[in-house]
Structure formats: structure tokens, C-alpha cells
């Protein structure tokens, strides 16, 4: 079945540095990728939607310049957290619509810890 | 704006008991999803409900959808410890083809 490979699974970075998270669709073309953030014991909140070859659409309250999204190919979408701060520590999950059927395929998630 | 309300948020059950989790949503939607999340893990798809009256069952879990009431239920039958997890319902926003999630129900099944 459809698989979205997300890397890294865990990352610890220092405040002020940038971190890139990758999501690759392995056996299908993902023209759209959704990026979610999940704080501990909370639900998933949609941050942005990326579409291959065009600018990402950000949800209200999500800083475009801080969370850079690139969807340069049909199989790769990336989220870069720039100038990370401890409050950016969270679980980030990507998902892509499945092809030819209803539903979404989720990446395995990235646990970001900013120290 | 599409809103999804889920209750209860916390559920502690004894093994062998039955219970239902409820999911209400605010606007017309194409599809209703149920997911399971184990601690530290991503989401596992349980059910996709596409039409009014849809009912799906897998093992001890059964999901149903009433589009007129904008309500879905996830029924747990004879709970076992392995069902302990957080369960989310989610609804498509057909305008944007993205999902909005409920707050989640943290289920604990005790021996």
C-alpha cells in the first residue's frame, strides 16, 4: 500500500538553529501534503498544506517565515523549522491523500526537541 | 469553519465492558475517519465512513455514521487491554480536501 516515509523520527537541536523534516511518498505521487503539529496530549493541528510546484497554504496563526515548506517534486515535501525555540518542540506529522481511494497516508512523525 | 467535537476526552474501562465514543461535526462533510494513536507513534487508520448509515466493524470496534445528525460513533465491545490508546475522529473539509481532527479520546482499559 501507499507509504509516506518521514525523517528524521527524532531530532534534538539548539535554540536558534534550523531543522528540516522530510516526507517522501514511496510508491505513489503526492501532489498534496498536509503538515500537522501535535503537542503532548493534544490533538493534531493542521499547520499548512503544500502542493507540488506552488506555494504552500498556511493556517491562520502559523508563521510562513518560520515554518518553510517546499514541495519541489511529486514525491518529496519538506518542512523547515527556522530559528527554532523551545516552544517549537512538538510532534510533527505529514500526510498525503491516498491515490484512487478515500483516506490519507500518514508519515511516522518527527519528535522535535529544542533545547 | 469546520469543527469536530469528540467526547469523552478520557475513558477508563474495565476489560470486558462496552462503551461508545461520540464525534460531532459542524458542517456538511464528505467523509468521516477514525484513527488510533499509540504513545509516541503516528496515526493508524481504523475506519473510513462515506455515507449516511454506514457501519463498519473490525474486531471489537464498530463505527457508524449519521450524516443528518452530523454524528459518528465508535463502539467498543468487550474491551481488552490492547485497545488502550488515543482514538481520534476526523472529518474532511471538502472545500480544501484536508482533515480536521477531534480532540481525541484517551482510552485506558484496566484488567
Coordinates of N, CA, C and O in Angstrom, one line a residue, chain A residues 57-109:
Chain A
X57 N -0.1 26.7 1.5 CA -1.1 27.4 2.1 C -1.0 27.2 3.6 O -1.1 26.1 4.1
X58 N -0.9 28.3 4.4 CA -0.7 28.2 5.8 C -2.0 28.5 6.5 O -2.8 29.3 6.1
X59 N -2.2 27.8 7.7 CA -3.3 28.0 8.5 C -3.1 29.3 9.3 O -2.0 29.8 9.5
X60 N -4.2 29.9 9.7 CA -4.1 31.2 10.4 C -3.3 31.0 11.7 O -3.5 30.0 12.4
X61 N -2.4 31.9 11.9 CA -1.6 31.8 13.1 C -0.3 31.1 12.9 O 0.6 31.1 13.8
X62 N -0.1 30.5 11.8 CA 1.2 29.8 11.5 C 2.1 30.7 10.7 O 1.7 31.2 9.7
X63 N 3.3 30.9 11.2 CA 4.2 31.9 10.6 C 4.9 31.3 9.4 O 5.6 30.3 9.5
X64 N 4.7 31.9 8.2 CA 5.2 31.4 7.0 C 6.7 31.4 7.0 O 7.4 30.5 6.5
X65 N 7.3 32.5 7.6 CA 8.7 32.6 7.5 C 9.4 31.7 8.5 O 10.7 31.5 8.4
X66 N 8.7 31.2 9.5 CA 9.3 30.3 10.5 C 9.2 28.9 10.0 O 10.1 28.1 10.2
X67 N 8.1 28.5 9.4 CA 7.9 27.1 9.0 C 7.9 27.1 7.5 O 6.8 27.3 6.8
X68 N 9.1 26.9 6.9 CA 9.2 26.9 5.5 C 8.9 25.6 4.9 O 9.4 24.5 5.3
X69 N 8.0 25.6 3.9 CA 7.5 24.3 3.3 C 7.9 24.4 1.8 O 7.6 25.4 1.1
X70 N 8.5 23.3 1.4 CA 8.9 23.1 0.0 C 8.3 21.8 -0.6 O 8.5 20.8 0.1
X71 N 7.7 21.9 -1.7 CA 7.2 20.7 -2.3 C 7.6 20.7 -3.8 O 6.8 20.9 -4.7
X72 N 8.9 20.5 -4.0 CA 9.5 20.7 -5.3 C 9.3 19.5 -6.2 O 9.5 19.6 -7.5
X73 N 8.9 18.3 -5.7 CA 8.7 17.2 -6.6 C 7.4 16.5 -6.2 O 6.9 16.7 -5.1
X74 N 7.0 15.5 -7.0 CA 5.7 14.8 -6.7 C 5.9 13.8 -5.6 O 5.0 13.1 -5.2
X75 N 7.2 13.6 -5.1 CA 7.4 12.6 -4.1 C 8.1 13.1 -2.9 O 8.4 12.4 -1.9
X76 N 8.3 14.4 -2.8 CA 9.0 15.0 -1.7 C 8.4 16.3 -1.2 O 8.3 17.2 -2.0
X77 N 8.1 16.4 0.1 CA 7.7 17.6 0.7 C 8.6 17.8 1.9 O 8.8 16.8 2.6
X78 N 9.1 19.0 2.2 CA 9.9 19.3 3.3 C 9.3 20.4 4.2 O 8.7 21.4 3.6
X79 N 9.5 20.3 5.5 CA 9.2 21.4 6.4 C 10.5 21.8 7.1 O 11.1 20.9 7.7
X80 N 10.8 23.0 7.1 CA 12.0 23.5 7.8 C 11.5 24.4 8.9 O 10.9 25.5 8.6
X81 N 11.9 24.1 10.1 CA 11.6 25.0 11.2 C 12.8 25.9 11.4 O 13.9 25.4 11.7
X82 N 12.7 27.1 11.1 CA 13.8 28.0 11.2 C 13.9 28.7 12.5 O 12.9 28.9 13.2
X83 N 15.1 29.0 13.0 CA 15.4 29.7 14.2 C 14.5 29.1 15.3 O 13.6 29.7 16.0
X84 N 14.7 27.8 15.5 CA 13.8 27.0 16.4 C 14.0 27.5 17.9 O 15.1 27.9 18.3
X85 N 12.9 27.5 18.6 CA 12.8 27.8 20.0 C 12.2 26.7 20.8 O 11.5 25.9 20.2
X86 N 12.4 26.6 22.1 CA 11.8 25.6 22.9 C 10.3 25.4 22.7 O 9.8 24.3 22.7
X87 N 9.6 26.5 22.4 CA 8.1 26.3 22.2 C 7.8 25.7 20.9 O 6.6 25.3 20.7
X88 N 8.7 25.5 20.0 CA 8.5 24.7 18.8 C 8.6 23.2 19.0 O 8.3 22.5 18.1
X89 N 9.1 22.8 20.2 CA 9.2 21.4 20.5 C 7.8 20.8 20.3 O 6.8 21.2 21.0
X90 N 7.7 19.8 19.5 CA 6.4 19.2 19.3 C 6.6 17.9 18.4 O 7.7 17.5 18.1
X91 N 5.5 17.3 18.1 CA 5.5 16.1 17.2 C 4.9 16.6 15.9 O 3.8 17.1 15.9
X92 N 5.7 16.5 14.8 CA 5.2 16.9 13.5 C 4.9 15.7 12.6 O 5.7 14.8 12.5
X93 N 3.8 15.8 12.0 CA 3.3 14.6 11.2 C 2.9 15.1 9.8 O 2.2 16.1 9.7
X94 N 3.3 14.4 8.8 CA 2.8 14.8 7.5 C 1.8 13.7 7.0 O 1.8 12.6 7.5
X95 N 0.9 14.1 6.1 CA 0.0 13.1 5.5 C -0.3 13.5 4.1 O -0.3 14.7 3.7
X96 N -0.6 12.5 3.3 CA -0.9 12.7 1.8 C -2.2 12.0 1.5 O -2.4 10.9 2.0
X97 N -3.0 12.6 0.7 CA -4.2 11.8 0.2 C -3.8 10.6 -0.5 O -2.9 10.6 -1.3
X98 N -4.6 9.5 -0.3 CA -4.3 8.3 -0.9 C -4.8 8.4 -2.4 O -5.7 9.1 -2.7
X99 N -4.2 7.6 -3.2 CA -4.5 7.6 -4.6 C -5.6 6.6 -4.9 O -5.6 5.5 -4.6
X100 N -6.6 7.1 -5.6 CA -7.7 6.2 -6.1 C -8.6 5.7 -5.0 O -9.4 4.8 -5.2
X101 N -8.5 6.2 -3.8 CA -9.4 5.7 -2.7 C -9.5 6.8 -1.7 O -8.6 7.7 -1.6
X102 N -10.5 6.7 -0.9 CA -10.6 7.7 0.2 C -9.6 7.4 1.3 O -9.5 6.3 1.7
X103 N -9.1 8.5 1.9 CA -8.2 8.3 3.0 C -6.9 9.0 2.8 O -6.6 9.5 1.8
X104 N -6.1 8.9 3.9 CA -4.9 9.6 3.9 C -3.8 8.7 4.5 O -4.1 7.8 5.3
X105 N -2.6 8.8 4.0 CA -1.4 8.1 4.5 C -0.6 9.0 5.3 O -0.2 10.1 4.9
X106 N -0.3 8.6 6.5 CA 0.5 9.4 7.4 C 1.9 9.0 7.5 O 2.2 7.8 7.4
X107 N 2.8 10.0 7.6 CA 4.2 9.7 8.0 C 4.3 9.2 9.4 O 3.3 9.3 10.2
X108 N 5.4 8.7 9.8 CA 5.6 8.1 11.1 C 5.8 9.2 12.2 O 5.9 8.9 13.4
X109 N 6.0 10.5 11.8 CA 6.1 11.5 12.7 C 7.5 11.9 13.0 O 8.4 11.0 13.0

